[in-house]
mmCIF file of C-alpha atoms in Angstrom:
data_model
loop_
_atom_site.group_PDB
_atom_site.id
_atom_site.type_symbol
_atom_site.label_atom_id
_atom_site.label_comp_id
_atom_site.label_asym_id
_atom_site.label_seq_id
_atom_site.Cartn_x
_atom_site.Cartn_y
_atom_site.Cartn_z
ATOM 1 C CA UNK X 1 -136.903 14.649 -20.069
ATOM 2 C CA UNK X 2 -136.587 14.942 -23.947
ATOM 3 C CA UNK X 3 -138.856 17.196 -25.713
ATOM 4 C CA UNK X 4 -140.363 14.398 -27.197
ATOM 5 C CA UNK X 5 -142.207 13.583 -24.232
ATOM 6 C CA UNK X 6 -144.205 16.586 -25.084
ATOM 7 C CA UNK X 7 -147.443 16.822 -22.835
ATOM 8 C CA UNK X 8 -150.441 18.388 -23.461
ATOM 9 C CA UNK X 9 -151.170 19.768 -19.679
ATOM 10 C CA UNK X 10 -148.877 19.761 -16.910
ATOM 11 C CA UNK X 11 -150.354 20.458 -13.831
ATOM 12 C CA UNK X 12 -148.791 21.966 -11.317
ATOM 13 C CA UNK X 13 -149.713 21.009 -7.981
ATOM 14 C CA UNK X 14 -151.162 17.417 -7.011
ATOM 15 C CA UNK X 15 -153.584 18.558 -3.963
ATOM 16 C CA UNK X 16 -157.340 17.945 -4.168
ATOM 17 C CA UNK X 17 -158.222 20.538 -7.491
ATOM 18 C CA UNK X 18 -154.573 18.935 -9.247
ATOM 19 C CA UNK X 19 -155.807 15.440 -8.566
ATOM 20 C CA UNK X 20 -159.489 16.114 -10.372
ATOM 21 C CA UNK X 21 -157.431 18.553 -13.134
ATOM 22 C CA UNK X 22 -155.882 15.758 -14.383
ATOM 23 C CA UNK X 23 -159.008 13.451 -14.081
ATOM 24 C CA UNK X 24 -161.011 16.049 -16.381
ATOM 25 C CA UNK X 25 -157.706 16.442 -18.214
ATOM 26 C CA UNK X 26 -157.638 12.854 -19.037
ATOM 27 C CA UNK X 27 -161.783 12.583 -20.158
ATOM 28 C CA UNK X 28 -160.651 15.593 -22.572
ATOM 29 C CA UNK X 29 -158.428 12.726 -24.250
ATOM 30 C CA UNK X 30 -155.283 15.189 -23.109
ATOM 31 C CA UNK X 31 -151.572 13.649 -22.171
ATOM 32 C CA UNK X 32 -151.044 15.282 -18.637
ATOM 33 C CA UNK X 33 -148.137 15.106 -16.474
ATOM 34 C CA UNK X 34 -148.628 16.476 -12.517
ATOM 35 C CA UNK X 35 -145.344 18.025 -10.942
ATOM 36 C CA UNK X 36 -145.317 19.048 -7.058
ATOM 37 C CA UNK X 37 -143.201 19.631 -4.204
ATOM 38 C CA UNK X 38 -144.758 16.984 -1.687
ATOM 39 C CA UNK X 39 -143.608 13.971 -1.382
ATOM 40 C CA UNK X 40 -147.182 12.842 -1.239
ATOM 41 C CA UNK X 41 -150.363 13.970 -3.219
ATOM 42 C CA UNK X 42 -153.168 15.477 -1.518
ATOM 43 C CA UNK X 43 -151.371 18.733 -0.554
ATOM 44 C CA UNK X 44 -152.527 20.107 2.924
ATOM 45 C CA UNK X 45 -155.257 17.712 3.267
ATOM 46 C CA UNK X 46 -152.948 15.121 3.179
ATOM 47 C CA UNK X 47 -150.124 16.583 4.692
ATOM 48 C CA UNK X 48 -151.542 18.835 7.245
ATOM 49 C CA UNK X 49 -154.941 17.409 8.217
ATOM 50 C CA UNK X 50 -155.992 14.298 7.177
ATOM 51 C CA UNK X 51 -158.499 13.021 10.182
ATOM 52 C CA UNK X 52 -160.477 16.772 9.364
ATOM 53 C CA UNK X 53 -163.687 16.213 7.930
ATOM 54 C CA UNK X 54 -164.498 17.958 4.225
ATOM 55 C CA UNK X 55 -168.001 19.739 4.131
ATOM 56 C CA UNK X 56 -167.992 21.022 0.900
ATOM 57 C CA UNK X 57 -167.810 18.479 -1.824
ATOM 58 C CA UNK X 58 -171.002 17.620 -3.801
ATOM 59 C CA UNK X 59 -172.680 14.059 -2.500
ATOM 60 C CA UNK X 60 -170.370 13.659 0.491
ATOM 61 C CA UNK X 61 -172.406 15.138 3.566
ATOM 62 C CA UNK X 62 -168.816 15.234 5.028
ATOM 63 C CA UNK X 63 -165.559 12.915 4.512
ATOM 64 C CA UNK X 64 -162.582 13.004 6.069
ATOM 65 C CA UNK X 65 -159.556 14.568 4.293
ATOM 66 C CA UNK X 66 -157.743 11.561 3.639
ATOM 67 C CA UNK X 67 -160.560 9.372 2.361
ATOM 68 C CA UNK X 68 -161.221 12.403 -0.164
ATOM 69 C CA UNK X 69 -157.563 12.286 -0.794
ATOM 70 C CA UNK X 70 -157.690 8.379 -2.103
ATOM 71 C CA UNK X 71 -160.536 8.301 -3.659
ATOM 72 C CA UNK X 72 -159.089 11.740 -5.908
ATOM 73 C CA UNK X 73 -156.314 10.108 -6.807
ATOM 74 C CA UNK X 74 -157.724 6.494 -7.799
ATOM 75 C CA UNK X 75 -159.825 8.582 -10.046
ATOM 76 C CA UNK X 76 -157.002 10.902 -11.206
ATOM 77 C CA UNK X 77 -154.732 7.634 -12.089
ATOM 78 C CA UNK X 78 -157.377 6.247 -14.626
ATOM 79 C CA UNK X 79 -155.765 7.589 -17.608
ATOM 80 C CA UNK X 80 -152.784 6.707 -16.209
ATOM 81 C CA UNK X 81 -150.863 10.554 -15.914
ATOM 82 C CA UNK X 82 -146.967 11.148 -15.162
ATOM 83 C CA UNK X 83 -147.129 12.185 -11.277
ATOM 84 C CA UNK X 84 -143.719 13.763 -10.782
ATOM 85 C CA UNK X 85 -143.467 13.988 -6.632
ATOM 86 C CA UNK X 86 -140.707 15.921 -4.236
ATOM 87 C CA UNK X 87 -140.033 18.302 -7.140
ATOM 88 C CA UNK X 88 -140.825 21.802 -7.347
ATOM 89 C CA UNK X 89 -140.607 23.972 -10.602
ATOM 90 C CA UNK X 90 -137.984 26.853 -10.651
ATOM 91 C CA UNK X 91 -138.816 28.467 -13.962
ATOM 92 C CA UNK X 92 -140.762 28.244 -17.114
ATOM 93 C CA UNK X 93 -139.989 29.583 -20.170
ATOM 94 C CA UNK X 94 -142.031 29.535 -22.888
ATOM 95 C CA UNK X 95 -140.361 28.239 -26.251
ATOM 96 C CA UNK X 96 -140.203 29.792 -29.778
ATOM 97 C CA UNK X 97 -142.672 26.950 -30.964
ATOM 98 C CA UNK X 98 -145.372 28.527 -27.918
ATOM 99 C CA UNK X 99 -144.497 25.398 -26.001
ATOM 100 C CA UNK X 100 -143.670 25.608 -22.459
ATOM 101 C CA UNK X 101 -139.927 24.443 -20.790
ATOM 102 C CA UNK X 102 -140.418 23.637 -17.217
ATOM 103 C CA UNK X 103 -137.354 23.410 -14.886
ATOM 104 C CA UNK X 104 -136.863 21.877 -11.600
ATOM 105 C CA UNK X 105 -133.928 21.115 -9.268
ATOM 106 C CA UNK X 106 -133.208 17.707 -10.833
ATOM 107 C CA UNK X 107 -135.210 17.879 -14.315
ATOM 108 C CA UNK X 108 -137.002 19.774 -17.020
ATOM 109 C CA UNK X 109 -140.344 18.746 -18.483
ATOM 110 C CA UNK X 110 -141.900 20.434 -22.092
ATOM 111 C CA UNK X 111 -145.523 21.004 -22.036
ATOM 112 C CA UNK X 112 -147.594 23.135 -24.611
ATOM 113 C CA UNK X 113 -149.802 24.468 -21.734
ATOM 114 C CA UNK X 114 -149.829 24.626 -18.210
ATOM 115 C CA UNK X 115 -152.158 24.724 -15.257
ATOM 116 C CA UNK X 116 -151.018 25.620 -11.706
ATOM 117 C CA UNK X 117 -153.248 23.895 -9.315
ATOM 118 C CA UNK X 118 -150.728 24.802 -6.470
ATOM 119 C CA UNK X 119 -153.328 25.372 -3.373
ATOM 120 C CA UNK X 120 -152.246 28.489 -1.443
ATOM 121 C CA UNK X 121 -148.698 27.658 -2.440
ATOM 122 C CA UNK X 122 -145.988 27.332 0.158
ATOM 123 C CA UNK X 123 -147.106 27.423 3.687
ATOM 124 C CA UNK X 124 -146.376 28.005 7.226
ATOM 125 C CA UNK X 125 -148.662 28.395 10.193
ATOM 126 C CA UNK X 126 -148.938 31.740 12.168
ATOM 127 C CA UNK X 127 -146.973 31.141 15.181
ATOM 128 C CA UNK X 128 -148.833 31.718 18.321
ATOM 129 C CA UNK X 129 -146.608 35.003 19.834
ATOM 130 C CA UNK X 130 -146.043 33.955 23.205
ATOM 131 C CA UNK X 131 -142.902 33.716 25.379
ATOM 132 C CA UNK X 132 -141.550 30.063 25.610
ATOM 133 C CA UNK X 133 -144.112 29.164 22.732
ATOM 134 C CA UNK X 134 -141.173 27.899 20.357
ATOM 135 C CA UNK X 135 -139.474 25.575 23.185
ATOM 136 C CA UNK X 136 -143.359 23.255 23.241
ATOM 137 C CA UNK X 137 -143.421 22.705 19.301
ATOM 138 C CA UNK X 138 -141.952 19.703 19.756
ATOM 139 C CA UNK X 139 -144.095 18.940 22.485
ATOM 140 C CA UNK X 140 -148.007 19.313 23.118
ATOM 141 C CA UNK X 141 -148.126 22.570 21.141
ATOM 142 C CA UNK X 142 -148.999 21.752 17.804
ATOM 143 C CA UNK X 143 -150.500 23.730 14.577
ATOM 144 C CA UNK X 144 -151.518 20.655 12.787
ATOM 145 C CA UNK X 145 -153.709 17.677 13.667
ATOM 146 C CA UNK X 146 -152.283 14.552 11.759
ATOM 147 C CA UNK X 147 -154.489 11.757 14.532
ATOM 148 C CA UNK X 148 -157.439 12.560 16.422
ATOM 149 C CA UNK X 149 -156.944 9.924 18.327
ATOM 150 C CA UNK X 150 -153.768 11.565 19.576
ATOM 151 C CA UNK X 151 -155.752 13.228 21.941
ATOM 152 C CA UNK X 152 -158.384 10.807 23.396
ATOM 153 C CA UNK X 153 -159.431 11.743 26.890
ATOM 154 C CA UNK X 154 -156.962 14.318 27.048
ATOM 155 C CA UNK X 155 -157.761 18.621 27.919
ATOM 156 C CA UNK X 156 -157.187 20.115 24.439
ATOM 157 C CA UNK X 157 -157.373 24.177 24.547
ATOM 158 C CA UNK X 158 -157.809 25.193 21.293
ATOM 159 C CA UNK X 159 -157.179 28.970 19.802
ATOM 160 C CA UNK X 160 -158.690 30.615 16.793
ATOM 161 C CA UNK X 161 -161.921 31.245 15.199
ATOM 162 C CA UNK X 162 -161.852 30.226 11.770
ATOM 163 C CA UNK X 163 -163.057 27.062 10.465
ATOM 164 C CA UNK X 164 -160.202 25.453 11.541
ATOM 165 C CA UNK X 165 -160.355 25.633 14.837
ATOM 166 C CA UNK X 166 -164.293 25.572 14.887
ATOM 167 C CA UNK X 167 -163.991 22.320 13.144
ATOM 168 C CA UNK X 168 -161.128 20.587 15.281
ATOM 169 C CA UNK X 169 -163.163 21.751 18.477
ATOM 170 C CA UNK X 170 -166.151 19.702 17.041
ATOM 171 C CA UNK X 171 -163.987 16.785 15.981
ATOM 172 C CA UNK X 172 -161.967 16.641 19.285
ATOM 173 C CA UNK X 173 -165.432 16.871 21.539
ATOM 174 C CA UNK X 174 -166.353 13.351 21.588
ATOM 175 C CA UNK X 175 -162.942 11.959 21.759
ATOM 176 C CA UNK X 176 -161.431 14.177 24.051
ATOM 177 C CA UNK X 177 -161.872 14.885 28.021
ATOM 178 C CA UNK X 178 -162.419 18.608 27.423
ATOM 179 C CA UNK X 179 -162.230 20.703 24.981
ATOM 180 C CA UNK X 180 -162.199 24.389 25.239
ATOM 181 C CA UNK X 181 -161.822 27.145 22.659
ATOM 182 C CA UNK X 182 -160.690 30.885 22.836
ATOM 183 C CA UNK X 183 -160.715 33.377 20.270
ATOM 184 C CA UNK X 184 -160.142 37.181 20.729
ATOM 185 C CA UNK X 185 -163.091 38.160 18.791
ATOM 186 C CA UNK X 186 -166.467 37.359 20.110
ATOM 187 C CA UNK X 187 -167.554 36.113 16.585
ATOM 188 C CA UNK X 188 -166.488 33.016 14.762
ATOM 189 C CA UNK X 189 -165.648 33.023 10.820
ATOM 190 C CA UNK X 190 -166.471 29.843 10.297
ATOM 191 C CA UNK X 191 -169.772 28.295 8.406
ATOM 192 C CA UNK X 192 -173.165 29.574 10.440
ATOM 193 C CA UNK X 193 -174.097 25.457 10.606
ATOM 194 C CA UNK X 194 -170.945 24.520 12.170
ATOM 195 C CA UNK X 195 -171.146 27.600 14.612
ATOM 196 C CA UNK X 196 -174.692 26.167 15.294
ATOM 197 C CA UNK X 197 -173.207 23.145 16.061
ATOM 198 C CA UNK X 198 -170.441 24.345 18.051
ATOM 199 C CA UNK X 199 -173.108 26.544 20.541
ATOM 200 C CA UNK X 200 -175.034 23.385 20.808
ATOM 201 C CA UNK X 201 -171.941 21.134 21.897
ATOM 202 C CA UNK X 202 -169.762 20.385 25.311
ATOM 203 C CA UNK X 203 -167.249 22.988 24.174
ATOM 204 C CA UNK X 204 -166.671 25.284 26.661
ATOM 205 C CA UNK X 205 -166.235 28.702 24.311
ATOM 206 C CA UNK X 206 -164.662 31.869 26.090
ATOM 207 C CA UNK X 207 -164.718 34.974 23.909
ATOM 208 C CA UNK X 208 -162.939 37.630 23.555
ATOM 209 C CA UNK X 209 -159.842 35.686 25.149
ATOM 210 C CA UNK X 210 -156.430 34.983 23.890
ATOM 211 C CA UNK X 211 -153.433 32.839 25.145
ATOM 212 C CA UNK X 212 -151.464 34.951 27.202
ATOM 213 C CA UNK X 213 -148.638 32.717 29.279
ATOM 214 C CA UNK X 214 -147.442 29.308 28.782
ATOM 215 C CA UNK X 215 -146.818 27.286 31.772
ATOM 216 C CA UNK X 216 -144.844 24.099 32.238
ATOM 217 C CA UNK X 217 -141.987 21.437 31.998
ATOM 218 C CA UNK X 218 -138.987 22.300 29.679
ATOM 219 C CA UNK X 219 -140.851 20.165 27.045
ATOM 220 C CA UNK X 220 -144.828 20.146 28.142
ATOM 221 C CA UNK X 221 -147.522 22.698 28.625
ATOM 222 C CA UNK X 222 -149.091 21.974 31.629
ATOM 223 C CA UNK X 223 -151.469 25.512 31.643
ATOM 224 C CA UNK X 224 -152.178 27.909 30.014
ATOM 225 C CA UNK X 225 -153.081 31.786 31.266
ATOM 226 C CA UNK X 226 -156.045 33.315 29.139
ATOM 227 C CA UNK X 227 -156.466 36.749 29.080
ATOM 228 C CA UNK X 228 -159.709 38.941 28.338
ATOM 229 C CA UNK X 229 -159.062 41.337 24.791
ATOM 230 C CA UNK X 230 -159.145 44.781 25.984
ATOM 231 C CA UNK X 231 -160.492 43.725 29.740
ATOM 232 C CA UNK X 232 -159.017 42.928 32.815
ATOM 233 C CA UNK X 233 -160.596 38.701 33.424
ATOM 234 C CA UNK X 234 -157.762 35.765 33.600
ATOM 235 C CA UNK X 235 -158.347 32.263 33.537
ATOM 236 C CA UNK X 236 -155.572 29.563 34.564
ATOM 237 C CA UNK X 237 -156.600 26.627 32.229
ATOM 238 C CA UNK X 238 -155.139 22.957 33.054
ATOM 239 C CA UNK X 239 -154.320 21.423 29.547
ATOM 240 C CA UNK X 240 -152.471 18.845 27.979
ATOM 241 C CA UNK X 241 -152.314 19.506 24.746
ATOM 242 C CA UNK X 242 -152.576 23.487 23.206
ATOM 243 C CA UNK X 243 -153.858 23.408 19.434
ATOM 244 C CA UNK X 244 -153.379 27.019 17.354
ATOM 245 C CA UNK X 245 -155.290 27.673 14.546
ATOM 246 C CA UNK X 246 -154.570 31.156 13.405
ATOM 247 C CA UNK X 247 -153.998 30.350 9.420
ATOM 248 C CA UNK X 248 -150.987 30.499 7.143
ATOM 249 C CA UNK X 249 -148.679 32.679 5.908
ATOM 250 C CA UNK X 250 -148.496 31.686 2.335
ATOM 251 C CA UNK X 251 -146.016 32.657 -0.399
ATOM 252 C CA UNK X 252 -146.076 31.873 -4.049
ATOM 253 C CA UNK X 253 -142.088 31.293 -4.532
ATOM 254 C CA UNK X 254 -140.618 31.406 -7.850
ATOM 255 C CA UNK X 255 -143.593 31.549 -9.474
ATOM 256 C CA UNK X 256 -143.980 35.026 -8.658
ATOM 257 C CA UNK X 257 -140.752 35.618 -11.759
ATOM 258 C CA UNK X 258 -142.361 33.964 -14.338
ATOM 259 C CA UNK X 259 -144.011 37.004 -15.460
ATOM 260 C CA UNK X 260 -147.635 36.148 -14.278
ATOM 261 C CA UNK X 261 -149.836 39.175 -12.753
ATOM 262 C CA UNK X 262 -150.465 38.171 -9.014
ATOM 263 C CA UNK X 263 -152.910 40.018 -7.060
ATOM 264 C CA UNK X 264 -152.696 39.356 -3.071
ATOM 265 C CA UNK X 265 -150.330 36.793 -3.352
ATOM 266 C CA UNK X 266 -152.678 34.712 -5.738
ATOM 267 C CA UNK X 267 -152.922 34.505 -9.586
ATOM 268 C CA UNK X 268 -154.886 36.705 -11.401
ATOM 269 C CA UNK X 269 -157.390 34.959 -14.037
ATOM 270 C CA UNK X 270 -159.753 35.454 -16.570
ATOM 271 C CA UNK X 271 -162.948 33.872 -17.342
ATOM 272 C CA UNK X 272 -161.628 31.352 -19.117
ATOM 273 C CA UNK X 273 -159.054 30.832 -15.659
ATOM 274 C CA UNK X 274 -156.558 31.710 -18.045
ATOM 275 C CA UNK X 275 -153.413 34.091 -16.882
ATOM 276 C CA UNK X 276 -152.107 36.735 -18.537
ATOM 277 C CA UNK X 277 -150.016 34.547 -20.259
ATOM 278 C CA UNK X 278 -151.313 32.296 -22.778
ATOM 279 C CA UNK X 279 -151.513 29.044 -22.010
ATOM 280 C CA UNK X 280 -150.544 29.208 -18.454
ATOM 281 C CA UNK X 281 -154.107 28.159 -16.355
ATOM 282 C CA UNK X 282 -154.564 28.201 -12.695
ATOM 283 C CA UNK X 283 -157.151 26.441 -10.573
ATOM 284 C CA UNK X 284 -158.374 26.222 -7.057
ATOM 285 C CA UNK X 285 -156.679 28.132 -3.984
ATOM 286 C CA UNK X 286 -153.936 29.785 -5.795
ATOM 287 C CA UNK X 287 -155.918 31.943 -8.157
ATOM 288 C CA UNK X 288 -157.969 34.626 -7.523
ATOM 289 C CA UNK X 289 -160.912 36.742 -9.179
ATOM 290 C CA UNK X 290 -163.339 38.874 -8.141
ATOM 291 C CA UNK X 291 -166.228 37.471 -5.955
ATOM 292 C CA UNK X 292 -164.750 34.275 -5.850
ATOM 293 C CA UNK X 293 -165.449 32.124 -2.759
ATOM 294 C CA UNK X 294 -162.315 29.611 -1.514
ATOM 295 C CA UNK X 295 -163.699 25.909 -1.618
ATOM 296 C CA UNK X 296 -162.901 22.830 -2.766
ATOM 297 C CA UNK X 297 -165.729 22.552 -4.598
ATOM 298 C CA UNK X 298 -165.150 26.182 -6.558
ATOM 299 C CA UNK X 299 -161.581 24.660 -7.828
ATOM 300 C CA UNK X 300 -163.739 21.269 -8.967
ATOM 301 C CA UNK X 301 -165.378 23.988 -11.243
ATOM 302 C CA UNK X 302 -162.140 25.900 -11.837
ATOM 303 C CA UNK X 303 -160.364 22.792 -13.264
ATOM 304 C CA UNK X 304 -162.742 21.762 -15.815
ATOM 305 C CA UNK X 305 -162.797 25.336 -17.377
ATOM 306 C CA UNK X 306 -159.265 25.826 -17.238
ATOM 307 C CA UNK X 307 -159.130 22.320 -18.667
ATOM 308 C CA UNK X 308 -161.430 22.790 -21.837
ATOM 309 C CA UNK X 309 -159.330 26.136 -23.134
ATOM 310 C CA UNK X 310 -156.458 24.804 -22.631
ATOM 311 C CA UNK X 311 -157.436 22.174 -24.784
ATOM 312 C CA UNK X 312 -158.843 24.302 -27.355
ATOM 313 C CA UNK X 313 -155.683 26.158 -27.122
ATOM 314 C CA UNK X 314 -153.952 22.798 -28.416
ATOM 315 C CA UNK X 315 -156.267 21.768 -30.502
ATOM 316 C CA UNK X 316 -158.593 24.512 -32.107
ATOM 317 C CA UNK X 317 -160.958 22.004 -33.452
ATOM 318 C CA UNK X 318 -161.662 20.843 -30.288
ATOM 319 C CA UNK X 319 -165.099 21.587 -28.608
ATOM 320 C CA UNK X 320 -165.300 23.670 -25.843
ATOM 321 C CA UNK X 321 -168.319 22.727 -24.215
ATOM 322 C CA UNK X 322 -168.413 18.886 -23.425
ATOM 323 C CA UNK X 323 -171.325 16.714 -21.576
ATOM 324 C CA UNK X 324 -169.897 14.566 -18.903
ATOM 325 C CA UNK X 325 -171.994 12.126 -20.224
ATOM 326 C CA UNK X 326 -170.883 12.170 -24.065
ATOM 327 C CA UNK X 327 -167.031 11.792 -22.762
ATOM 328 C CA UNK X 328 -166.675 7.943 -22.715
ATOM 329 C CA UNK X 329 -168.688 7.503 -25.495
#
């Protein structure tokens, strides 16, 4: 790309927060291109769990992930942005002008300001540490649910004790034969109204218990040996499909030598969810401050601040502080 085709944002990342970024981005009169490494937008919710329902967007009660997904990015496409898809950005360097060179694999973009959107960058799933646990990934083991209806009337055991897992037990309970869930801790870390919900349902819960022996076929679980934390109880559980929810191990990549301060393997932001370097933004999952709490809806917020100084930024005239309401007018 020629450094004519100069942008005012470029967003990198193209999950839930990218997708409203460059919606906001876009009402702020802004040229925005989005860059990211899927080959899909919607980032984990689209890639990971799209049949999981959303609880924390404002006016939705709940939605499922991939309804959120489309209706982001039909609002996201009204002013028409440059989505850039199964590229991921090597390096920036910033330019003697203050404008920003962006280089991927295959291309390099210009930008004069930047805002990584990039969820909890590169993922994988914590691997449930159990002998023969590798050999059933390919079979009824799985760390992702893609299709609930993958597993109507069929014995799910699910393990974990995050939201996750509290959420798929939920989902899975009406559609399912049986669903039971372990964790090694006798308290959940999920929301207090979906634990209500959970100690209200069919679930059968055992606490403290963790997965302990797989037993089966060369390709399918057929039990699974639960084993009391720091006790002596066993419990030989008939299952056909084993679901592990124990989080991700998450890595920012390259991004870590561009020269912005990270803090826990997230960015480090301001206020004005600015980095250390100016002009470089970040939004949603992959930044970090102190007291903030990890939702959708906080990155919603993030976006639009990171949005309206960056735009100042490129246009000092600009006002900061814009209604909703006076944007179209």
């Amino acid at each position: 790309m020629s450094k004519e085709e100069l942008r005012d944002i470029t967003i990198i990342g193209a999950g839930p927060v990218g997708l409203f970024t460059a919606f906001y981005a876009g009402m702020r009169n802004a040229s925005v291109q989005i860059i990211d490494s899927m080959p899909e937008v919607g980032g984990q919710l689209a890639a990971l769990y799209p049949d999981k329902y959303i609880y924390d967007v404002a006016g939705f009660p709940n939605i499922k992930a991939k309804d959120l997904v489309d209706q982001l990015d039909k609002q996201a496409r009204t002013f028409s942005p440059a989505i850039h898809l199964n590229e991921s950005v090597q390096d920036v360097i910033q330019l003697e002008d203050g404008t920003f060179e962006l280089v991927t694999a295959t291309n390099t973009y210009y930008s004069r300001s930047i805002i990584v959107t990039a969820g909890a960058g590169a993922f994988q799933p914590r691997k449930l540490k159990v002998d023969r646990a590798e050999e059933y990934e390919n079979g009824n083991l799985h760390y992702f649910v893609k299709e609930l209806e993958n597993f109507r009337d069929r014995r799910v055991l699910i393990c974990g004790g995050g939201d996750s897992a509290v959420d798929w037990s939920l989902a899975l309970e009406p559609i399912a034969e049986h669903v039971t869930l372990i964790h090694r801790r006798n308290k959940f870390r999920a929301h207090e109204h979906s634990i209500s919900l959970l100690e209200n349902s069919s679930v059968d819960i055992k606490t403290p218990y963790e997965a302990s022996k797989l037993i089966g076929s060369d390709e399918t679980i057929e039990q699974v040996l639960i084993q009391e934390v720091k006790g002596e109880q066993t419990h030989l559980l008939d299952v056909d499909d084993l679901i592990v929810n124990y989080g991700f191990v998450t890595s920012l990549g390259p991004l870590k030598t561009w020269g912005i301060e990270t803090s826990k393997n997230a960015i480090y932001v301001n206020q004005k969810m600015e980095t250390n370097i100016p002009g470089i933004f970040a939004a949603g999952d992959v930044c970090t401050y102190d007291g903030k709490p990890r939702l959708i809806a906080t990155g919603f917020g993030e976006a639009t601040i990171a949005v309206n100084h960056a735009k100042t930024l490129i246009d000092p005239k600009a006002k900061l502080h814009v209604h909703s309401t006076h944007l179209f007018a």
